[in-house]
GROMACS .gro file of C-alpha atoms in nm:
model
  454
    1MET     CA    1  11.516  11.421  17.859
    2SER     CA    2  11.494  11.763  18.023
    3ASN     CA    3  11.520  12.113  17.903
    4GLY     CA    4  11.655  11.992  17.573
    5THR     CA    5  12.018  11.914  17.749
    6ASP     CA    6  11.977  11.534  17.650
    7THR     CA    7  12.189  11.501  17.341
    8ASN     CA    8  12.168  11.110  17.331
    9PHE     CA    9  12.008  11.136  16.979
   10VAL     CA   10  12.204  11.404  16.834
   11ARG     CA   11  12.503  11.334  16.634
   12GLY     CA   12  12.805  11.552  16.713
   13ALA     CA   13  13.000  11.494  16.356
   14LEU     CA   14  12.904  11.425  15.998
   15ALA     CA   15  12.840  11.069  15.913
   16PRO     CA   16  13.113  10.961  15.628
   17GLU     CA   17  13.017  10.966  15.274
   18ARG     CA   18  12.904  10.629  15.103
   19GLN     CA   19  13.052  10.506  14.804
   20PRO     CA   20  12.872  10.551  14.468
   21PRO     CA   21  12.624  10.277  14.340
   22VAL     CA   22  12.774  10.070  14.080
   23VAL     CA   23  12.684  10.170  13.733
   24THR     CA   24  12.496   9.892  13.574
   25THR     CA   25  12.373  10.048  13.260
   26GLY     CA   26  12.541  10.230  12.954
   27ILE     CA   27  12.880  10.100  12.828
   28ILE     CA   28  13.055  10.110  13.146
   29GLY     CA   29  12.793   9.916  13.291
   30LEU     CA   30  12.796   9.643  12.995
   31MET     CA   31  13.167   9.647  13.006
   32ARG     CA   32  13.149   9.597  13.414
   33THR     CA   33  12.897   9.341  13.441
   34ARG     CA   34  12.949   9.129  13.119
   35LEU     CA   35  13.319   9.185  13.005
   36PHE     CA   36  13.543   9.215  13.318
   37ASN     CA   37  13.342   9.078  13.586
   38SER     CA   38  13.545   8.763  13.652
   39PRO     CA   39  13.895   8.653  13.563
   40THR     CA   40  13.756   8.418  13.285
   41ASN     CA   41  13.564   8.679  13.109
   42ILE     CA   42  13.854   8.915  13.143
   43LEU     CA   43  14.072   8.662  12.941
   44LEU     CA   44  13.789   8.585  12.684
   45THR     CA   45  13.719   8.961  12.639
   46LEU     CA   46  14.097   9.041  12.574
   47ILE     CA   47  14.138   8.741  12.343
   48SER     CA   48  13.828   8.826  12.154
   49ALA     CA   49  13.966   9.197  12.105
   50VAL     CA   50  14.265   9.091  11.963
   51VAL     CA   51  14.074   8.852  11.734
   52LEU     CA   52  13.871   9.150  11.600
   53TRP     CA   53  14.175   9.381  11.596
   54LEU     CA   54  14.349   9.106  11.345
   55LEU     CA   55  14.049   9.058  11.158
   56LEU     CA   56  13.889   9.401  11.135
   57VAL     CA   57  14.192   9.638  11.041
   58PRO     CA   58  14.290   9.451  10.762
   59THR     CA   59  13.912   9.424  10.624
   60ILE     CA   60  13.836   9.813  10.678
   61ARG     CA   61  14.207   9.900  10.510
   62PHE     CA   62  14.093   9.690  10.229
   63LEU     CA   63  13.734   9.796  10.163
   64PHE     CA   64  13.780  10.191  10.256
   65ILE     CA   65  14.137  10.321  10.313
   66ASP     CA   66  14.342  10.152  10.063
   67ALA     CA   67  14.040  10.114   9.802
   68VAL     CA   68  14.040  10.244   9.472
   69TRP     CA   69  13.718  10.459   9.394
   70GLN     CA   70  13.738  10.620   9.069
   71GLY     CA   71  13.889  10.467   8.708
   72SER     CA   72  13.790  10.359   8.390
   73ASP     CA   73  13.997  10.017   8.353
   74ARG     CA   74  14.229   9.807   8.518
   75THR     CA   75  14.520  10.056   8.533
   76ALA     CA   76  14.348  10.228   8.801
   77CYS     CA   77  14.357   9.932   9.033
   78LEU     CA   78  14.729   9.855   9.005
   79ALA     CA   79  14.955   9.943   9.271
   80GLU     CA   80  15.246  10.071   9.044
   81ASN     CA   81  14.971  10.356   8.909
   82ALA     CA   82  14.794  10.418   9.246
   83GLY     CA   83  15.120  10.461   9.403
   84HIS     CA   84  15.014  10.237   9.738
   85PRO     CA   85  14.916   9.900   9.798
   86VAL     CA   86  14.586   9.851   9.634
   87GLY     CA   87  14.292   9.751   9.797
   88ALA     CA   88  13.947   9.711   9.667
   89CYS     CA   89  13.888   9.805   9.308
   90TRP     CA   90  13.515   9.978   9.331
   91PRO     CA   91  13.532  10.101   8.966
   92PHE     CA   92  13.491   9.738   8.859
   93ILE     CA   93  13.212   9.713   9.047
   94GLN     CA   94  13.076  10.052   8.921
   95ALA     CA   95  13.121   9.924   8.554
   96LYS     CA   96  12.974   9.578   8.620
   97PHE     CA   97  12.686   9.697   8.861
   98THR     CA   98  12.409   9.685   8.609
   99GLN     CA   99  12.504   9.350   8.486
  100LEU     CA  100  12.519   9.208   8.862
  101ILE     CA  101  12.174   9.336   8.906
  102TYR     CA  102  11.960   9.257   8.574
  103GLY     CA  103  12.212   9.003   8.428
  104PHE     CA  104  12.159   9.015   8.053
  105TYR     CA  105  11.840   9.171   8.078
  106PRO     CA  106  11.771   9.418   7.767
  107GLU     CA  107  11.861   9.739   7.872
  108ASP     CA  108  11.558   9.919   7.718
  109GLN     CA  109  11.329   9.671   7.916
  110ARG     CA  110  11.500   9.714   8.274
  111TRP     CA  111  11.242   9.952   8.345
  112ARG     CA  112  11.038   9.659   8.432
  113ALA     CA  113  11.254   9.489   8.649
  114ASN     CA  114  11.267   9.820   8.834
  115LEU     CA  115  10.881   9.855   8.833
  116THR     CA  116  10.873   9.500   8.974
  117PHE     CA  117  11.130   9.579   9.257
  118ALA     CA  118  10.918   9.892   9.350
  119LEU     CA  119  10.579   9.701   9.355
  120ALA     CA  120  10.733   9.434   9.575
  121VAL     CA  121  10.863   9.685   9.808
  122LEU     CA  122  10.530   9.910   9.828
  123LEU     CA  123  10.331   9.583   9.874
  124LEU     CA  124  10.575   9.412  10.123
  125ALA     CA  125  10.630   9.682  10.361
  126PRO     CA  126  10.288   9.742  10.495
  127LEU     CA  127  10.286   9.381  10.570
  128LEU     CA  128  10.599   9.417  10.791
  129VAL     CA  129  10.458   9.718  10.985
  130PRO     CA  130  10.201   9.575  11.228
  131LYS     CA  131  10.011   9.895  11.280
  132ILE     CA  132   9.927   9.956  10.923
  133PRO     CA  133   9.536   9.832  10.862
  134HIS     CA  134   9.388   9.622  10.585
  135LYS     CA  135   9.667   9.339  10.612
  136ALA     CA  136   9.432   9.091  10.457
  137LEU     CA  137   9.375   9.309  10.129
  138ASN     CA  138   9.741   9.384  10.116
  139ALA     CA  139   9.846   8.991  10.155
  140ALA     CA  140   9.600   8.924   9.888
  141LEU     CA  141   9.788   9.164   9.682
  142PHE     CA  142  10.097   9.062   9.745
  143PHE     CA  143  10.073   8.688   9.762
  144ILE     CA  144   9.789   8.652   9.454
  145ALA     CA  145   9.792   8.952   9.251
  146PHE     CA  146  10.165   9.054   9.237
  147PRO     CA  147  10.292   8.727   9.120
  148PHE     CA  148  10.092   8.747   8.786
  149LEU     CA  149  10.172   9.080   8.752
  150ALA     CA  150  10.543   9.003   8.786
  151PHE     CA  151  10.506   8.744   8.547
  152PHE     CA  152  10.398   8.967   8.278
  153LEU     CA  153  10.651   9.237   8.366
  154LEU     CA  154  10.950   9.066   8.385
  155HIS     CA  155  10.862   8.778   8.118
  156GLY     CA  156  10.642   8.967   7.891
  157GLY     CA  157  10.378   8.815   7.667
  158GLY     CA  158   9.966   8.821   7.659
  159LEU     CA  159   9.685   8.625   7.794
  160ASP     CA  160   9.704   8.394   7.503
  161GLY     CA  161  10.027   8.219   7.636
  162PHE     CA  162   9.918   8.207   7.979
  163ALA     CA  163   9.703   7.940   8.177
  164PHE     CA  164   9.377   8.139   8.079
  165TYR     CA  165   9.409   7.991   7.727
  166TRP     CA  166   9.411   7.685   7.852
  167ILE     CA  167   9.086   7.723   8.024
  168ALA     CA  168   8.938   7.891   7.702
  169GLU     CA  169   9.045   7.538   7.519
  170LEU     CA  170   8.894   7.328   7.766
  171PHE     CA  171   8.569   7.506   7.763
  172GLY     CA  172   8.584   7.508   7.382
  173ALA     CA  173   8.670   7.862   7.285
  174ALA     CA  174   8.963   7.799   7.090
  175TRP     CA  175   8.753   7.873   6.768
  176THR     CA  176   8.672   8.227   6.895
  177PRO     CA  177   8.874   8.520   6.773
  178SER     CA  178   9.135   8.651   6.969
  179LEU     CA  179   8.956   8.950   7.110
  180THR     CA  180   8.646   8.740   7.203
  181ARG     CA  181   8.873   8.467   7.367
  182PHE     CA  182   9.021   8.752   7.594
  183TRP     CA  183   8.670   8.869   7.734
  184PHE     CA  184   8.592   8.495   7.787
  185ASP     CA  185   8.907   8.439   7.953
  186PHE     CA  186   8.839   8.764   8.156
  187SER     CA  187   8.484   8.693   8.247
  188MET     CA  188   8.611   8.347   8.357
  189THR     CA  189   8.861   8.532   8.584
  190ALA     CA  190   8.595   8.764   8.718
  191ALA     CA  191   8.364   8.505   8.794
  192PHE     CA  192   8.630   8.321   8.994
  193VAL     CA  193   8.739   8.638   9.184
  194THR     CA  194   8.367   8.714   9.278
  195MET     CA  195   8.295   8.374   9.443
  196ALA     CA  196   8.637   8.381   9.633
  197MET     CA  197   8.543   8.743   9.771
  198LEU     CA  198   8.214   8.628   9.856
  199TRP     CA  199   8.302   8.287  10.043
  200PHE     CA  200   8.574   8.476  10.224
  201GLY     CA  201   8.431   8.801  10.280
  202GLY     CA  202   8.173   8.664  10.480
  203GLY     CA  203   7.919   8.473  10.268
  204TRP     CA  204   7.639   8.654  10.065
  205PRO     CA  205   7.492   8.839  10.384
  206ASN     CA  206   7.780   9.063  10.348
  207GLY     CA  207   7.740   9.089   9.980
  208ARG     CA  208   7.771   9.461   9.969
  209ARG     CA  209   8.115   9.479  10.091
  210ALA     CA  210   8.219   9.180   9.879
  211ALA     CA  211   8.072   9.341   9.558
  212LEU     CA  212   8.253   9.652   9.632
  213SER     CA  213   8.577   9.461   9.660
  214SER     CA  214   8.519   9.270   9.345
  215ALA     CA  215   8.449   9.578   9.161
  216LEU     CA  216   8.790   9.735   9.267
  217THR     CA  217   8.938   9.384   9.177
  218PHE     CA  218   8.783   9.406   8.816
  219ALA     CA  219   8.893   9.743   8.782
  220GLY     CA  220   9.246   9.669   8.881
  221ILE     CA  221   9.273   9.363   8.650
  222ALA     CA  222   9.138   9.598   8.364
  223VAL     CA  223   9.379   9.858   8.444
  224VAL     CA  224   9.678   9.618   8.405
  225ILE     CA  225   9.519   9.459   8.115
  226VAL     CA  226   9.513   9.800   7.921
  227ALA     CA  227   9.856   9.909   8.066
  228LEU     CA  228  10.039   9.597   7.945
  229ARG     CA  229   9.826   9.532   7.663
  230LEU     CA  230   9.771   9.180   7.749
  231ASP     CA  231   9.501   9.140   7.497
  232GLN     CA  232   9.710   9.261   7.211
  233GLY     CA  233  10.039   9.051   7.307
  234GLY     CA  234  10.155   9.213   7.571
  235LEU     CA  235  10.483   9.358   7.652
  236PRO     CA  236  10.805   9.198   7.447
  237ILE     CA  237  10.896   8.870   7.560
  238VAL     CA  238  11.215   8.837   7.755
  239ASP     CA  239  11.334   8.496   7.757
  240THR     CA  240  11.434   8.382   8.126
  241ARG     CA  241  11.787   8.290   7.987
  242GLN     CA  242  11.857   8.642   7.977
  243TRP     CA  243  11.767   8.710   8.315
  244GLY     CA  244  12.041   8.717   8.581
  245GLY     CA  245  12.233   8.873   8.880
  246LEU     CA  246  12.047   9.004   9.173
  247LEU     CA  247  11.703   8.957   8.969
  248VAL     CA  248  11.758   8.597   8.972
  249THR     CA  249  11.850   8.571   9.315
  250LEU     CA  250  11.549   8.724   9.466
  251VAL     CA  251  11.288   8.582   9.215
  252VAL     CA  252  11.439   8.209   9.324
  253SER     CA  253  11.469   8.301   9.689
  254VAL     CA  254  11.161   8.482   9.750
  255THR     CA  255  10.925   8.225   9.514
  256GLY     CA  256  11.105   7.935   9.702
  257ILE     CA  257  11.032   8.096  10.050
  258VAL     CA  258  10.673   8.192   9.978
  259ALA     CA  259  10.588   7.870   9.772
  260SER     CA  260  10.750   7.634  10.037
  261MET     CA  261  10.515   7.758  10.351
  262PRO     CA  262  10.179   7.613  10.223
  263VAL     CA  263  10.373   7.290  10.090
  264GLY     CA  264  10.516   7.246  10.436
  265ILE     CA  265  10.220   7.322  10.621
  266ALA     CA  266   9.995   7.068  10.413
  267LEU     CA  267  10.297   6.798  10.456
  268ALA     CA  268  10.317   6.882  10.840
  269LEU     CA  269   9.931   6.839  10.868
  270GLY     CA  270   9.920   6.534  10.660
  271ARG     CA  271  10.210   6.368  10.865
  272THR     CA  272  10.012   6.453  11.181
  273SER     CA  273   9.679   6.312  11.031
  274ARG     CA  274   9.501   6.017  11.173
  275ILE     CA  275   9.438   5.898  10.841
  276PRO     CA  276   9.697   5.645  10.728
  277LEU     CA  277   9.727   5.662  10.352
  278LEU     CA  278   9.740   6.068  10.394
  279ARG     CA  279  10.013   6.012  10.678
  280ALA     CA  280  10.214   5.756  10.441
  281PHE     CA  281  10.218   5.979  10.147
  282SER     CA  282  10.327   6.275  10.337
  283VAL     CA  283  10.613   6.060  10.529
  284MET     CA  284  10.724   5.921  10.179
  285PHE     CA  285  10.717   6.260  10.025
  286ILE     CA  286  10.921   6.422  10.317
  287GLU     CA  287  11.167   6.155  10.352
  288PHE     CA  288  11.243   6.164   9.970
  289TRP     CA  289  11.298   6.507   9.940
  290ARG     CA  290  11.505   6.551  10.248
  291GLY     CA  291  11.732   6.234  10.138
  292VAL     CA  292  11.818   6.376   9.810
  293PRO     CA  293  12.060   6.671   9.764
  294LEU     CA  294  11.960   6.994   9.628
  295ILE     CA  295  12.219   6.980   9.342
  296THR     CA  296  12.003   6.660   9.251
  297VAL     CA  297  11.703   6.818   9.243
  298LEU     CA  298  11.812   7.086   9.021
  299PHE     CA  299  11.960   6.855   8.805
  300PHE     CA  300  11.651   6.655   8.761
  301ALA     CA  301  11.404   6.952   8.725
  302THR     CA  302  11.650   7.088   8.452
  303TYR     CA  303  11.769   6.801   8.221
  304MET     CA  304  11.544   6.503   8.355
  305LEU     CA  305  11.197   6.614   8.387
  306PRO     CA  306  11.155   6.729   8.014
  307LEU     CA  307  11.183   6.356   7.923
  308PHE     CA  308  10.871   6.263   8.127
  309LEU     CA  309  10.663   6.564   7.976
  310PRO     CA  310  10.426   6.463   7.675
  311GLY     CA  311  10.494   6.558   7.313
  312ASP     CA  312  10.578   6.927   7.261
  313PHE     CA  313  10.481   7.041   7.606
  314THR     CA  314  10.764   7.227   7.743
  315ILE     CA  315  10.814   7.416   8.071
  316ASP     CA  316  11.045   7.687   8.099
  317ALA     CA  317  11.401   7.614   8.284
  318LEU     CA  318  11.367   7.880   8.561
  319VAL     CA  319  11.031   7.731   8.631
  320ARG     CA  320  11.135   7.395   8.663
  321VAL     CA  321  11.404   7.524   8.892
  322LEU     CA  322  11.153   7.710   9.107
  323VAL     CA  323  10.935   7.402   9.145
  324GLY     CA  324  11.199   7.194   9.254
  325ILE     CA  325  11.314   7.427   9.531
  326ALA     CA  326  10.992   7.518   9.638
  327LEU     CA  327  10.909   7.111   9.717
  328PHE     CA  328  11.294   7.035   9.856
  329ALA     CA  329  11.238   7.353  10.087
  330GLY     CA  330  10.856   7.250  10.150
  331ALA     CA  331  10.975   6.909  10.294
  332TYR     CA  332  11.236   7.048  10.526
  333ASN     CA  333  10.974   7.278  10.641
  334ALA     CA  334  10.709   7.038  10.696
  335GLU     CA  335  10.962   6.851  10.975
  336VAL     CA  336  10.980   7.253  11.124
  337ILE     CA  337  10.612   7.288  11.179
  338ARG     CA  338  10.525   6.943  11.263
  339GLY     CA  339  10.762   7.033  11.556
  340GLY     CA  340  10.564   7.330  11.663
  341LEU     CA  341  10.223   7.119  11.616
  342LEU     CA  342  10.346   6.827  11.859
  343ALA     CA  343  10.422   7.106  12.125
  344ILE     CA  344  10.059   7.223  12.124
  345PRO     CA  345   9.898   7.061  12.433
  346ARG     CA  346   9.604   6.816  12.344
  347GLY     CA  347   9.369   7.030  12.563
  348GLN     CA  348   9.390   7.270  12.314
  349ARG     CA  349   9.193   7.059  12.075
  350GLU     CA  350   8.976   6.897  12.296
  351ALA     CA  351   8.883   7.234  12.413
  352ALA     CA  352   8.791   7.333  12.061
  353ASN     CA  353   8.594   7.016  11.986
  354ALA     CA  354   8.393   7.094  12.336
  355LEU     CA  355   8.299   7.417  12.185
  356GLY     CA  356   8.173   7.246  11.862
  357LEU     CA  357   8.465   7.364  11.631
  358SER     CA  358   8.534   7.182  11.315
  359TYR     CA  359   8.901   7.004  11.248
  360TRP     CA  360   8.993   7.306  11.005
  361LYS     CA  361   8.851   7.594  11.226
  362THR     CA  362   9.058   7.421  11.492
  363THR     CA  363   9.332   7.380  11.321
  364GLY     CA  364   9.350   7.719  11.161
  365LEU     CA  365   9.226   7.934  11.429
  366ILE     CA  366   9.369   7.797  11.729
  367VAL     CA  367   9.653   7.490  11.665
  368LEU     CA  368   9.856   7.632  11.381
  369PRO     CA  369   9.895   8.018  11.487
  370GLN     CA  370  10.048   7.885  11.820
  371ALA     CA  371  10.243   7.634  11.636
  372LEU     CA  372  10.391   7.870  11.402
  373ARG     CA  373  10.472   8.104  11.668
  374HIS     CA  374  10.679   7.824  11.840
  375VAL     CA  375  10.889   7.777  11.530
  376ILE     CA  376  10.953   8.114  11.413
  377PRO     CA  377  11.353   8.065  11.460
  378SER     CA  378  11.375   7.767  11.271
  379LEU     CA  379  11.157   7.873  10.977
  380VAL     CA  380  11.351   8.176  10.952
  381ASN     CA  381  11.682   7.972  11.001
  382SER     CA  382  11.544   7.781  10.685
  383PHE     CA  383  11.479   8.087  10.490
  384ILE     CA  384  11.808   8.213  10.512
  385ALA     CA  385  11.953   7.863  10.437
  386LEU     CA  386  11.751   7.892  10.102
  387PHE     CA  387  11.835   8.252  10.048
  388LYS     CA  388  12.203   8.136  10.046
  389ASP     CA  389  12.149   7.789   9.853
  390THR     CA  390  12.010   7.982   9.537
  391THR     CA  391  12.386   8.008   9.433
  392LEU     CA  392  12.340   7.656   9.322
  393VAL     CA  393  12.143   7.759   9.041
  394LEU     CA  394  12.448   7.814   8.878
  395ILE     CA  395  12.509   7.464   8.790
  396VAL     CA  396  12.204   7.448   8.581
  397ALA     CA  397  12.305   7.763   8.372
  398LEU     CA  398  12.096   8.009   8.560
  399PHE     CA  399  12.327   8.310   8.639
  400ASP     CA  400  12.224   8.442   8.975
  401LEU     CA  401  12.400   8.703   9.173
  402LEU     CA  402  12.724   8.479   9.244
  403GLY     CA  403  12.674   8.332   8.883
  404GLN     CA  404  12.720   8.674   8.747
  405LEU     CA  405  12.981   8.775   8.935
  406ARG     CA  406  13.213   8.507   8.835
  407ALA     CA  407  13.127   8.578   8.471
  408THR     CA  408  13.221   8.928   8.501
  409PHE     CA  409  13.563   8.794   8.605
  410ALA     CA  410  13.649   8.669   8.257
  411ASP     CA  411  13.649   9.044   8.147
  412PRO     CA  412  14.018   9.109   8.050
  413VAL     CA  413  13.956   9.474   8.093
  414TRP     CA  414  13.936   9.456   8.476
  415ALA     CA  415  14.196   9.170   8.528
  416THR     CA  416  14.376   9.266   8.845
  417PRO     CA  417  14.491   9.107   9.175
  418THR     CA  418  14.200   9.249   9.373
  419THR     CA  419  13.924   9.223   9.131
  420LEU     CA  420  13.821   8.898   9.259
  421PHE     CA  421  13.838   8.995   9.619
  422THR     CA  422  13.650   9.322   9.531
  423GLY     CA  423  13.365   9.111   9.363
  424PHE     CA  424  13.313   8.842   9.633
  425ALA     CA  425  13.329   9.147   9.904
  426PHE     CA  426  13.050   9.315   9.733
  427THR     CA  427  12.812   9.023   9.707
  428GLY     CA  428  12.889   8.896  10.053
  429ILE     CA  429  12.763   9.231  10.180
  430ILE     CA  430  12.458   9.207   9.990
  431TYR     CA  431  12.362   8.835  10.114
  432TRP     CA  432  12.479   8.943  10.474
  433ILE     CA  433  12.231   9.224  10.478
  434GLY     CA  434  11.953   8.993  10.337
  435CYS     CA  435  12.019   8.742  10.586
  436PHE     CA  436  12.086   8.983  10.892
  437ALA     CA  437  11.764   9.176  10.772
  438MET     CA  438  11.545   8.847  10.802
  439SER     CA  439  11.710   8.738  11.128
  440ARG     CA  440  11.639   9.097  11.283
  441TYR     CA  441  11.282   9.132  11.165
  442SER     CA  442  11.232   8.740  11.307
  443LEU     CA  443  11.329   8.866  11.667
  444PHE     CA  444  11.122   9.136  11.613
  445VAL     CA  445  10.825   8.908  11.547
  446GLU     CA  446  10.911   8.689  11.830
  447ARG     CA  447  10.906   8.978  12.083
  448ARG     CA  448  10.577   9.071  11.947
  449LEU     CA  449  10.398   8.772  11.984
  450ASP     CA  450  10.545   8.649  12.285
  451PRO     CA  451  10.277   8.631  12.536
  452HIS     CA  452  10.473   8.652  12.857
  453ARG     CA  453  10.588   9.033  12.722
  454ARG     CA  454  10.238   9.152  12.697
   0.00000   0.00000   0.00000
């Protein structure tokens, strides 16, 4: 290399342009990497596109393009009056909307159902958002306080017809006047809540915080009693036979889902227990309920159970159905949860025993949380199945959403060729929204609890 005349390392012409990188993100990347990346995938993509076209186009035309949106009776949904092929008859849904939501619940008392819906959303929404604090208090309000409040709102009546009256009878307070018995019932409830707060709030050393929580609890109970006049007979009683529509669907499904979880956990722990008698009882209980169809359970709870009750003792038909569904779903949940318990290595329990933890602390703090995390997909699958199986209550004369819809078809004012399909499409959309919401939230919980993604 001399005087800069050596040009061995100097390019005399421009390098050719390189090909642009293949796009692997966005819609184009998705199509290139997953839909058209091989002859087989190309064929499957084309077949799927044709099937979707054949299904979606008629559905969209029926629900939106050819649908009738306004009208006061069946004439608006007839092809000769509309001037074109008629799709969905949405005026039928508008006319029957309140019946599909509330059933035959008295119109002047429907504010009670609306208030129950609103309180359920306000208490449930913070539980579903991880960043909102005070989950323990919120859970106590939703799972303990809300069921009692919902009972008095939807059913009506006062404390004299509730379990507190039986407690007063047990302690010899039946001879007292109504107001005195009410304060006796309230004091019993207050004492129970105080003990529970002090016990679960950290014991007597943390009594200051527990006392504040107890005071707020008593104040809330007093406000509810005064607002609903529970000491004066409460709100007008609405018999459960007047309930129907989406109200019954939500009551049955939510109660069944919530009540079946503790039943399933208890049975799963019992079946994996080392106590022979407890394990045998759990096995027989689970196998009995899993071997009986849900229809049989509903028939037995509705028509056969009253024959085994003593004297004049009666249980409401809806309550009998709720108990039967909770036990039936609890047996299935037990096997799902047992699978999660068996997936936990023995070393987890052995390490807890080495630290001196008791059986209940080991189970509640170490084993059970991990087991439930493993079986989230299976549990949500059971919840979705239970949400859809609520339609079976129609066979025991309880009109849920689908049953109420079938009852509306008997109205000759709306008898058209498309009314049937419109009603089923509407209820199908509601069921799909509920099932899809549970499915997506379960995926969110899975990702959040996945230790490998942290």
